[in-house]
Amino acid sequence: MEKPQSHNELLPHLFREEYAKMTAVLCRHFGLRHIEIAEDIASETFLKASESWAINGIPENPTAWLYTVAKNKTKDYFKHISIFETKIKSDLKQDNHKQETDFGFNKQNISDSQLAMIFAVCNPINSNESQICLALQILCGFSVEEIANAFLSKTETIKKRLQRGRNNLRKDNFQIKSLNESEIQSRLKTVLKTLYLLFNEGYFSKSNNQFIRKELCSEAIRLILTLTDNPLTNTPQTNALLALMCFQSSRIEARTNEKGEAVLFDEQDKNRWDKSLIEKGNYFLVNATNGNEISKYHLEAGIAYWHTTDKKDKWKNILRLYNQLILIEYSPITALNRTFAFSKIHGHEKAIMEAEKLNLTHNSQYHELLGYLFAKSDIQKAIEHYEQAIKLTKSETEKQTLTKEIERLKRKNGR
């Protein structure tokens, strides 16, 4: 990725990459009950960077600068904020937390803090959906809009869910600490789902008018690699999810052209696929077979693997895996993807009947799929479905791609 040239370009990248890490270390120090203090210090650090870098220029090591300022602000907080003496100090003593300000933002501390924090946030005191929302916001730095997109929910619903979840965490009075094996096993499923949603928001982004957000995909892979480094979290499911992310990431560069327009799978330049990531995907998929469990991540990783090959019976294997996946966990997206694979084997006419049974009339991808399926037999119907997809999608990139396809079909139809 090209290095940003100004502080206005650099700071958003650093915010996404470092804010959550900074908050995790600070929160481990203050205690999760006082997460707002950690978030305030992290936010003030980036505000100071915005002000200072605009006047003095970007420092030689921007990341180190941020962590130095955060550490100094933490020391100042302990020295000067009266609330520490009146309330927080007694709470920290009660929570058995260290009160000294001598802590570091070294690589190991950041890694340990993030791993501990995500398991702390994914606490059974909250519902699974609340756990995921909290982890996406606190650990991954998601905005309310991004979380709403990930859950296909209204922003007000997510705001209320986050507020309830945070209140429950405060009342539970627990700490960010090393968890035992049973605690990790009980929460790992939610942690993996959180990282799955994080990756998907990057790979199929519908917020900020961006089609792909590479930094979110990279963040998800970085976090799940942390899980594979720990014997208690290096499970077959973890490896299967990591394999899926590698296979999907291998095609990121080919999913858009030089103009930033989306490129459909059938039209992608395979020379732009990252073969090293495909090899890593193969490696982690093999690791994922070290057990008897077949999870949705195993099946999705298998589907992604077959997409990277040109082997005989490729689409038959993909359809077979989708048939299994839809039984394990049904979703509209899975059903639509299965129908696309179905069309590759049984033809568009039969696939149209399969798609129409789903009746997902308020889903943009449903109309996009029908537009694709009708394009060979009924151009007018294809155009109508593409136009409906444009009305329903939030993605500007998708709108541009569909508009371009409509124009192509109109030229073909002599209009």
GROMACS .gro file of C-alpha atoms in nm:
model
  415
    1MET     CA    1   0.000   0.000   0.000
    2GLU     CA    2   0.130   0.346  -0.094
    3LYS     CA    3   0.248   0.544   0.205
    4PRO     CA    4   0.020   0.841   0.282
    5GLN     CA    5   0.188   1.177   0.214
    6SER     CA    6   0.016   1.404   0.472
    7HIS     CA    7  -0.093   1.376   0.833
    8ASN     CA    8  -0.456   1.391   0.717
    9GLU     CA    9  -0.399   1.075   0.512
   10LEU     CA   10  -0.176   0.897   0.765
   11LEU     CA   11  -0.378   0.950   1.084
   12PRO     CA   12  -0.692   0.757   0.974
   13HIS     CA   13  -0.470   0.457   0.889
   14LEU     CA   14  -0.290   0.476   1.223
   15PHE     CA   15  -0.619   0.524   1.407
   16ARG     CA   16  -0.756   0.201   1.260
   17GLU     CA   17  -0.434   0.009   1.323
   18GLU     CA   18  -0.325   0.144   1.663
   19TYR     CA   19  -0.627   0.283   1.850
   20ALA     CA   20  -0.765  -0.058   1.947
   21LYS     CA   21  -0.419  -0.183   2.051
   22MET     CA   22  -0.363   0.128   2.263
   23THR     CA   23  -0.706   0.094   2.425
   24ALA     CA   24  -0.645  -0.274   2.504
   25VAL     CA   25  -0.319  -0.204   2.690
   26LEU     CA   26  -0.466   0.093   2.876
   27CYS     CA   27  -0.782  -0.098   2.960
   28ARG     CA   28  -0.578  -0.387   3.095
   29HIS     CA   29  -0.406  -0.132   3.318
   30PHE     CA   30  -0.714   0.060   3.434
   31GLY     CA   31  -0.953  -0.234   3.441
   32LEU     CA   32  -1.238  -0.298   3.201
   33ARG     CA   33  -1.486  -0.128   3.437
   34HIS     CA   34  -1.318   0.200   3.351
   35ILE     CA   35  -1.287   0.148   2.978
   36GLU     CA   36  -1.404   0.504   2.907
   37ILE     CA   37  -1.083   0.634   3.071
   38ALA     CA   38  -0.872   0.419   2.839
   39GLU     CA   39  -1.075   0.526   2.536
   40ASP     CA   40  -1.050   0.894   2.634
   41ILE     CA   41  -0.671   0.878   2.668
   42ALA     CA   42  -0.640   0.702   2.331
   43SER     CA   43  -0.871   0.956   2.165
   44GLU     CA   44  -0.683   1.250   2.321
   45THR     CA   45  -0.357   1.101   2.192
   46PHE     CA   46  -0.482   1.103   1.833
   47LEU     CA   47  -0.630   1.451   1.878
   48LYS     CA   48  -0.290   1.579   1.993
   49ALA     CA   49  -0.126   1.408   1.693
   50SER     CA   50  -0.369   1.584   1.459
   51GLU     CA   51  -0.286   1.922   1.612
   52SER     CA   52   0.092   1.869   1.649
   53TRP     CA   53   0.160   1.704   1.314
   54ALA     CA   54  -0.029   1.976   1.127
   55ILE     CA   55   0.217   2.234   1.270
   56ASN     CA   56   0.541   2.040   1.315
   57GLY     CA   57   0.506   1.772   1.047
   58ILE     CA   58   0.491   1.394   1.081
   59PRO     CA   59   0.753   1.258   1.326
   60GLU     CA   60   1.015   1.009   1.208
   61ASN     CA   61   0.841   0.721   1.387
   62PRO     CA   62   0.469   0.814   1.405
   63THR     CA   63   0.359   0.497   1.588
   64ALA     CA   64   0.625   0.532   1.858
   65TRP     CA   65   0.526   0.900   1.896
   66LEU     CA   66   0.165   0.800   1.960
   67TYR     CA   67   0.254   0.542   2.223
   68THR     CA   68   0.490   0.784   2.400
   69VAL     CA   69   0.216   1.047   2.418
   70ALA     CA   70  -0.037   0.788   2.541
   71LYS     CA   71   0.199   0.674   2.815
   72ASN     CA   72   0.268   1.033   2.923
   73LYS     CA   73  -0.104   1.113   2.927
   74THR     CA   74  -0.160   0.808   3.147
   75LYS     CA   75   0.103   0.929   3.391
   76ASP     CA   76  -0.054   1.276   3.391
   77TYR     CA   77  -0.392   1.121   3.459
   78PHE     CA   78  -0.265   0.943   3.770
   79LYS     CA   79  -0.097   1.262   3.891
   80HIS     CA   80  -0.359   1.527   3.826
   81ILE     CA   81  -0.711   1.388   3.782
   82SER     CA   82  -0.889   1.412   4.113
   83ILE     CA   83  -1.135   1.135   4.026
   84PHE     CA   84  -0.849   0.888   4.051
   85GLU     CA   85  -0.798   0.975   4.417
   86THR     CA   86  -1.167   0.984   4.503
   87LYS     CA   87  -1.301   0.684   4.314
   88ILE     CA   88  -1.083   0.494   4.073
   89LYS     CA   89  -0.799   0.432   4.318
   90SER     CA   90  -1.025   0.249   4.562
   91ASP     CA   91  -1.185   0.057   4.276
   92LEU     CA   92  -0.845  -0.050   4.144
   93LYS     CA   93  -0.748  -0.166   4.490
   94GLN     CA   94  -1.070  -0.362   4.516
   95ASP     CA   95  -1.011  -0.510   4.168
   96ASN     CA   96  -0.655  -0.606   4.271
   97HIS     CA   97  -0.507  -0.407   3.980
   98LYS     CA   98  -0.159  -0.261   3.977
   99GLN     CA   99  -0.162   0.114   4.043
  100GLU     CA  100   0.185   0.203   3.917
  101THR     CA  101   0.216   0.387   3.587
  102ASP     CA  102   0.526   0.201   3.473
  103PHE     CA  103   0.395  -0.009   3.185
  104GLY     CA  104   0.497  -0.042   2.824
  105PHE     CA  105   0.347  -0.055   2.476
  106ASN     CA  106   0.589  -0.325   2.366
  107LYS     CA  107   0.485  -0.582   2.108
  108GLN     CA  108   0.428  -0.863   2.361
  109ASN     CA  109   0.222  -0.646   2.596
  110ILE     CA  110   0.005  -0.524   2.308
  111SER     CA  111  -0.050  -0.880   2.183
  112ASP     CA  112  -0.127  -1.018   2.531
  113SER     CA  113  -0.359  -0.729   2.611
  114GLN     CA  114  -0.559  -0.765   2.290
  115LEU     CA  115  -0.596  -1.139   2.331
  116ALA     CA  116  -0.700  -1.102   2.695
  117MET     CA  117  -0.934  -0.815   2.614
  118ILE     CA  118  -1.133  -0.985   2.342
  119PHE     CA  119  -1.196  -1.284   2.569
  120ALA     CA  120  -1.291  -1.049   2.853
  121VAL     CA  121  -1.537  -0.859   2.634
  122CYS     CA  122  -1.685  -1.184   2.502
  123ASN     CA  123  -1.832  -1.249   2.846
  124PRO     CA  124  -2.131  -1.487   2.882
  125ILE     CA  125  -2.306  -1.225   3.097
  126ASN     CA  126  -2.410  -1.067   2.765
  127SER     CA  127  -2.591  -1.227   2.472
  128ASN     CA  128  -2.378  -1.353   2.184
  129GLU     CA  129  -2.486  -1.059   1.966
  130SER     CA  130  -2.393  -0.807   2.238
  131GLN     CA  131  -2.056  -0.976   2.289
  132ILE     CA  132  -1.978  -0.948   1.920
  133CYS     CA  133  -2.093  -0.584   1.900
  134LEU     CA  134  -1.878  -0.490   2.201
  135ALA     CA  135  -1.571  -0.669   2.067
  136LEU     CA  136  -1.612  -0.509   1.724
  137GLN     CA  137  -1.631  -0.163   1.882
  138ILE     CA  138  -1.378  -0.195   2.165
  139LEU     CA  139  -1.114  -0.425   2.023
  140CYS     CA  140  -1.149  -0.356   1.652
  141GLY     CA  141  -1.247   0.011   1.656
  142PHE     CA  142  -1.570  -0.031   1.455
  143SER     CA  143  -1.810   0.261   1.434
  144VAL     CA  144  -2.178   0.208   1.517
  145GLU     CA  145  -2.259   0.229   1.143
  146GLU     CA  146  -2.006  -0.042   1.057
  147ILE     CA  147  -2.147  -0.271   1.328
  148ALA     CA  148  -2.500  -0.205   1.203
  149ASN     CA  149  -2.390  -0.304   0.851
  150ALA     CA  150  -2.225  -0.620   0.982
  151PHE     CA  151  -2.549  -0.722   1.159
  152LEU     CA  152  -2.782  -0.578   0.891
  153SER     CA  153  -2.946  -0.382   1.176
  154LYS     CA  154  -3.050  -0.023   1.244
  155THR     CA  155  -2.791   0.205   1.407
  156GLU     CA  156  -3.027   0.283   1.696
  157THR     CA  157  -3.062  -0.089   1.770
  158ILE     CA  158  -2.684  -0.125   1.783
  159LYS     CA  159  -2.644   0.183   2.007
  160LYS     CA  160  -2.888   0.039   2.261
  161ARG     CA  161  -2.720  -0.303   2.244
  162LEU     CA  162  -2.377  -0.151   2.307
  163GLN     CA  163  -2.505   0.056   2.599
  164ARG     CA  164  -2.670  -0.245   2.765
  165GLY     CA  165  -2.359  -0.456   2.706
  166ARG     CA  166  -2.124  -0.201   2.860
  167ASN     CA  167  -2.352  -0.160   3.162
  168ASN     CA  168  -2.352  -0.536   3.216
  169LEU     CA  169  -1.971  -0.546   3.201
  170ARG     CA  170  -1.947  -0.272   3.466
  171LYS     CA  171  -2.191  -0.449   3.696
  172ASP     CA  172  -2.007  -0.779   3.660
  173ASN     CA  173  -1.689  -0.617   3.798
  174PHE     CA  174  -1.451  -0.849   3.615
  175GLN     CA  175  -1.096  -0.787   3.503
  176ILE     CA  176  -0.887  -0.829   3.193
  177LYS     CA  177  -0.680  -1.123   3.304
  178SER     CA  178  -0.540  -1.454   3.189
  179LEU     CA  179  -0.830  -1.694   3.135
  180ASN     CA  180  -0.829  -2.064   3.210
  181GLU     CA  181  -0.893  -2.332   2.949
  182SER     CA  182  -1.265  -2.374   3.024
  183GLU     CA  183  -1.326  -1.998   2.999
  184ILE     CA  184  -1.145  -1.985   2.664
  185GLN     CA  185  -1.339  -2.281   2.527
  186SER     CA  186  -1.672  -2.127   2.630
  187ARG     CA  187  -1.594  -1.796   2.459
  188LEU     CA  188  -1.385  -1.898   2.155
  189LYS     CA  189  -1.691  -1.948   1.933
  190THR     CA  190  -1.797  -1.584   1.982
  191VAL     CA  191  -1.440  -1.459   1.936
  192LEU     CA  192  -1.413  -1.641   1.602
  193LYS     CA  193  -1.748  -1.505   1.487
  194THR     CA  194  -1.631  -1.155   1.575
  195LEU     CA  195  -1.319  -1.192   1.361
  196TYR     CA  196  -1.528  -1.346   1.082
  197LEU     CA  197  -1.755  -1.039   1.081
  198LEU     CA  198  -1.454  -0.808   1.095
  199PHE     CA  199  -1.302  -0.971   0.788
  200ASN     CA  200  -1.633  -0.969   0.600
  201GLU     CA  201  -1.683  -0.598   0.668
  202GLY     CA  202  -1.347  -0.541   0.499
  203TYR     CA  203  -1.395  -0.787   0.214
  204PHE     CA  204  -1.758  -0.695   0.132
  205SER     CA  205  -1.761  -0.341   0.273
  206LYS     CA  206  -2.083  -0.143   0.247
  207SER     CA  207  -1.979   0.154   0.462
  208ASN     CA  208  -1.790   0.471   0.377
  209ASN     CA  209  -1.863   0.410   0.006
  210GLN     CA  210  -1.577   0.160  -0.009
  211PHE     CA  211  -1.600  -0.176  -0.186
  212ILE     CA  212  -1.300  -0.332  -0.013
  213ARG     CA  213  -1.132  -0.214   0.308
  214LYS     CA  214  -0.798  -0.390   0.309
  215GLU     CA  215  -0.703  -0.260   0.653
  216LEU     CA  216  -0.997  -0.446   0.812
  217CYS     CA  217  -0.903  -0.771   0.637
  218SER     CA  218  -0.543  -0.728   0.754
  219GLU     CA  219  -0.658  -0.655   1.110
  220ALA     CA  220  -0.875  -0.969   1.118
  221ILE     CA  221  -0.587  -1.184   0.993
  222ARG     CA  222  -0.345  -1.026   1.242
  223LEU     CA  223  -0.580  -1.094   1.533
  224ILE     CA  224  -0.651  -1.453   1.434
  225LEU     CA  225  -0.279  -1.517   1.393
  226THR     CA  226  -0.254  -1.417   1.760
  227LEU     CA  227  -0.498  -1.698   1.836
  228THR     CA  228  -0.291  -1.953   1.644
  229ASP     CA  229   0.014  -1.854   1.852
  230ASN     CA  230  -0.161  -1.965   2.172
  231PRO     CA  231  -0.194  -2.343   2.230
  232LEU     CA  232  -0.537  -2.299   2.394
  233THR     CA  233  -0.681  -2.110   2.095
  234ASN     CA  234  -0.493  -2.285   1.813
  235THR     CA  235  -0.790  -2.509   1.731
  236PRO     CA  236  -0.911  -2.667   1.403
  237GLN     CA  237  -1.186  -2.401   1.379
  238THR     CA  238  -0.932  -2.121   1.426
  239ASN     CA  239  -0.714  -2.265   1.151
  240ALA     CA  240  -1.015  -2.315   0.922
  241LEU     CA  241  -1.118  -1.952   0.963
  242LEU     CA  242  -0.761  -1.835   0.901
  243ALA     CA  243  -0.747  -2.051   0.586
  244LEU     CA  244  -1.071  -1.892   0.465
  245MET     CA  245  -0.929  -1.542   0.520
  246CYS     CA  246  -0.611  -1.630   0.332
  247PHE     CA  247  -0.798  -1.773   0.032
  248GLN     CA  248  -1.033  -1.474   0.016
  249SER     CA  249  -0.749  -1.223   0.060
  250SER     CA  250  -0.556  -1.381  -0.225
  251ARG     CA  251  -0.815  -1.239  -0.469
  252ILE     CA  252  -0.847  -0.887  -0.324
  253GLU     CA  253  -0.628  -0.714  -0.585
  254ALA     CA  254  -0.821  -0.877  -0.870
  255ARG     CA  255  -1.164  -0.771  -0.738
  256THR     CA  256  -1.120  -0.413  -0.860
  257ASN     CA  257  -0.967  -0.265  -1.177
  258GLU     CA  258  -0.734   0.034  -1.212
  259LYS     CA  259  -1.036   0.269  -1.196
  260GLY     CA  260  -1.150   0.118  -0.863
  261GLU     CA  261  -1.448  -0.051  -1.027
  262ALA     CA  262  -1.562  -0.393  -0.906
  263VAL     CA  263  -1.464  -0.692  -1.123
  264LEU     CA  264  -1.694  -0.997  -1.120
  265PHE     CA  265  -1.537  -1.333  -1.034
  266ASP     CA  266  -1.570  -1.471  -1.386
  267GLU     CA  267  -1.384  -1.169  -1.527
  268GLN     CA  268  -1.098  -1.150  -1.273
  269ASP     CA  269  -0.737  -1.163  -1.393
  270LYS     CA  270  -0.602  -1.472  -1.217
  271ASN     CA  271  -0.247  -1.346  -1.263
  272ARG     CA  272  -0.331  -1.085  -1.000
  273TRP     CA  273  -0.422  -1.351  -0.742
  274ASP     CA  274  -0.167  -1.372  -0.458
  275LYS     CA  275  -0.029  -1.723  -0.482
  276SER     CA  276   0.162  -1.694  -0.153
  277LEU     CA  277  -0.166  -1.634   0.030
  278ILE     CA  278  -0.322  -1.933  -0.148
  279GLU     CA  279  -0.030  -2.146  -0.025
  280LYS     CA  280  -0.080  -2.017   0.329
  281GLY     CA  281  -0.450  -2.095   0.298
  282ASN     CA  282  -0.363  -2.452   0.198
  283TYR     CA  283  -0.130  -2.479   0.498
  284PHE     CA  284  -0.389  -2.364   0.751
  285LEU     CA  285  -0.663  -2.574   0.588
  286VAL     CA  286  -0.447  -2.884   0.639
  287ASN     CA  287  -0.396  -2.780   1.003
  288ALA     CA  288  -0.773  -2.746   1.036
  289THR     CA  289  -0.818  -3.117   0.964
  290ASN     CA  290  -0.647  -3.215   1.292
  291GLY     CA  291  -0.974  -3.312   1.454
  292ASN     CA  292  -1.316  -3.465   1.391
  293GLU     CA  293  -1.518  -3.143   1.382
  294ILE     CA  294  -1.653  -2.994   1.059
  295SER     CA  295  -1.756  -2.634   1.123
  296LYS     CA  296  -1.900  -2.364   0.894
  297TYR     CA  297  -1.547  -2.225   0.871
  298HIS     CA  298  -1.420  -2.560   0.737
  299LEU     CA  299  -1.691  -2.562   0.471
  300GLU     CA  300  -1.642  -2.197   0.372
  301ALA     CA  301  -1.266  -2.247   0.359
  302GLY     CA  302  -1.323  -2.549   0.136
  303ILE     CA  303  -1.544  -2.342  -0.096
  304ALA     CA  304  -1.283  -2.065  -0.107
  305TYR     CA  305  -1.013  -2.325  -0.183
  306TRP     CA  306  -1.205  -2.461  -0.483
  307HIS     CA  307  -1.251  -2.108  -0.615
  308THR     CA  308  -0.872  -2.077  -0.640
  309THR     CA  309  -0.838  -2.390  -0.857
  310ASP     CA  310  -0.922  -2.498  -1.212
  311LYS     CA  311  -0.959  -2.865  -1.124
  312LYS     CA  312  -1.215  -3.094  -1.280
  313ASP     CA  313  -1.557  -3.095  -1.109
  314LYS     CA  314  -1.470  -2.766  -0.937
  315TRP     CA  315  -1.827  -2.636  -0.930
  316LYS     CA  316  -1.973  -2.973  -0.829
  317ASN     CA  317  -1.749  -2.969  -0.523
  318ILE     CA  318  -1.841  -2.608  -0.447
  319LEU     CA  319  -2.216  -2.687  -0.472
  320ARG     CA  320  -2.172  -2.996  -0.252
  321LEU     CA  321  -2.004  -2.784   0.016
  322TYR     CA  322  -2.276  -2.518  -0.007
  323ASN     CA  323  -2.540  -2.789   0.039
  324GLN     CA  324  -2.367  -2.891   0.363
  325LEU     CA  325  -2.315  -2.532   0.475
  326ILE     CA  326  -2.678  -2.434   0.431
  327LEU     CA  327  -2.777  -2.720   0.664
  328ILE     CA  328  -2.530  -2.612   0.934
  329GLU     CA  329  -2.614  -2.240   0.925
  330TYR     CA  330  -2.869  -2.096   0.684
  331SER     CA  331  -2.832  -1.736   0.571
  332PRO     CA  332  -2.969  -1.547   0.269
  333ILE     CA  333  -2.615  -1.483   0.141
  334THR     CA  334  -2.528  -1.854   0.162
  335ALA     CA  335  -2.848  -1.941  -0.025
  336LEU     CA  336  -2.771  -1.689  -0.300
  337ASN     CA  337  -2.411  -1.807  -0.334
  338ARG     CA  338  -2.533  -2.166  -0.351
  339THR     CA  339  -2.769  -2.067  -0.635
  340PHE     CA  340  -2.481  -1.912  -0.829
  341ALA     CA  341  -2.286  -2.239  -0.796
  342PHE     CA  342  -2.604  -2.428  -0.894
  343SER     CA  343  -2.620  -2.223  -1.217
  344LYS     CA  344  -2.268  -2.331  -1.311
  345ILE     CA  345  -2.377  -2.696  -1.315
  346HIS     CA  346  -2.747  -2.696  -1.407
  347GLY     CA  347  -2.770  -2.381  -1.619
  348HIS     CA  348  -2.930  -2.042  -1.576
  349GLU     CA  349  -3.290  -2.144  -1.643
  350LYS     CA  350  -3.304  -2.393  -1.355
  351ALA     CA  351  -3.103  -2.156  -1.135
  352ILE     CA  352  -3.364  -1.882  -1.190
  353MET     CA  353  -3.631  -2.113  -1.048
  354GLU     CA  354  -3.405  -2.190  -0.750
  355ALA     CA  355  -3.339  -1.821  -0.690
  356GLU     CA  356  -3.704  -1.714  -0.713
  357LYS     CA  357  -3.797  -1.969  -0.446
  358LEU     CA  358  -3.585  -1.765  -0.203
  359ASN     CA  359  -3.806  -1.458  -0.258
  360LEU     CA  360  -3.547  -1.220  -0.110
  361THR     CA  361  -3.707  -0.922  -0.280
  362HIS     CA  362  -3.559  -0.664  -0.040
  363ASN     CA  363  -3.203  -0.793  -0.086
  364SER     CA  364  -2.984  -0.617  -0.346
  365GLN     CA  365  -2.775  -0.930  -0.404
  366TYR     CA  366  -3.089  -1.129  -0.483
  367HIS     CA  367  -3.173  -0.892  -0.769
  368GLU     CA  368  -2.809  -0.876  -0.877
  369LEU     CA  369  -2.801  -1.257  -0.906
  370LEU     CA  370  -3.129  -1.265  -1.103
  371GLY     CA  371  -2.992  -0.992  -1.330
  372TYR     CA  372  -2.691  -1.210  -1.401
  373LEU     CA  373  -2.906  -1.521  -1.458
  374PHE     CA  374  -3.154  -1.347  -1.690
  375ALA     CA  375  -2.884  -1.169  -1.895
  376LYS     CA  376  -2.859  -1.451  -2.151
  377SER     CA  377  -3.231  -1.520  -2.199
  378ASP     CA  378  -3.429  -1.204  -2.116
  379ILE     CA  379  -3.228  -0.881  -2.127
  380GLN     CA  380  -3.523  -0.662  -2.023
  381LYS     CA  381  -3.580  -0.866  -1.706
  382ALA     CA  382  -3.208  -0.863  -1.634
  383ILE     CA  383  -3.206  -0.483  -1.658
  384GLU     CA  384  -3.510  -0.456  -1.429
  385HIS     CA  385  -3.342  -0.668  -1.163
  386TYR     CA  386  -3.015  -0.474  -1.190
  387GLU     CA  387  -3.209  -0.147  -1.152
  388GLN     CA  388  -3.379  -0.284  -0.840
  389ALA     CA  389  -3.040  -0.391  -0.702
  390ILE     CA  390  -2.910  -0.035  -0.753
  391LYS     CA  391  -3.201   0.103  -0.549
  392LEU     CA  392  -3.134  -0.138  -0.261
  393THR     CA  393  -2.754  -0.139  -0.231
  394LYS     CA  394  -2.564   0.110  -0.013
  395SER     CA  395  -2.237   0.055  -0.198
  396GLU     CA  396  -2.148   0.326  -0.450
  397THR     CA  397  -1.902   0.088  -0.616
  398GLU     CA  398  -2.174  -0.174  -0.666
  399LYS     CA  399  -2.405   0.091  -0.809
  400GLN     CA  400  -2.138   0.193  -1.062
  401THR     CA  401  -2.070  -0.168  -1.158
  402LEU     CA  402  -2.440  -0.248  -1.204
  403THR     CA  403  -2.500   0.071  -1.402
  404LYS     CA  404  -2.214  -0.024  -1.633
  405GLU     CA  405  -2.367  -0.373  -1.680
  406ILE     CA  406  -2.708  -0.221  -1.760
  407GLU     CA  407  -2.549   0.000  -2.025
  408ARG     CA  408  -2.373  -0.304  -2.176
  409LEU     CA  409  -2.701  -0.497  -2.192
  410LYS     CA  410  -2.882  -0.201  -2.350
  411ARG     CA  411  -2.618  -0.175  -2.623
  412LYS     CA  412  -2.647  -0.547  -2.681
  413ASN     CA  413  -3.025  -0.514  -2.708
  414GLY     CA  414  -2.991  -0.227  -2.955
  415ARG     CA  415  -3.136   0.039  -2.724
   0.00000   0.00000   0.00000
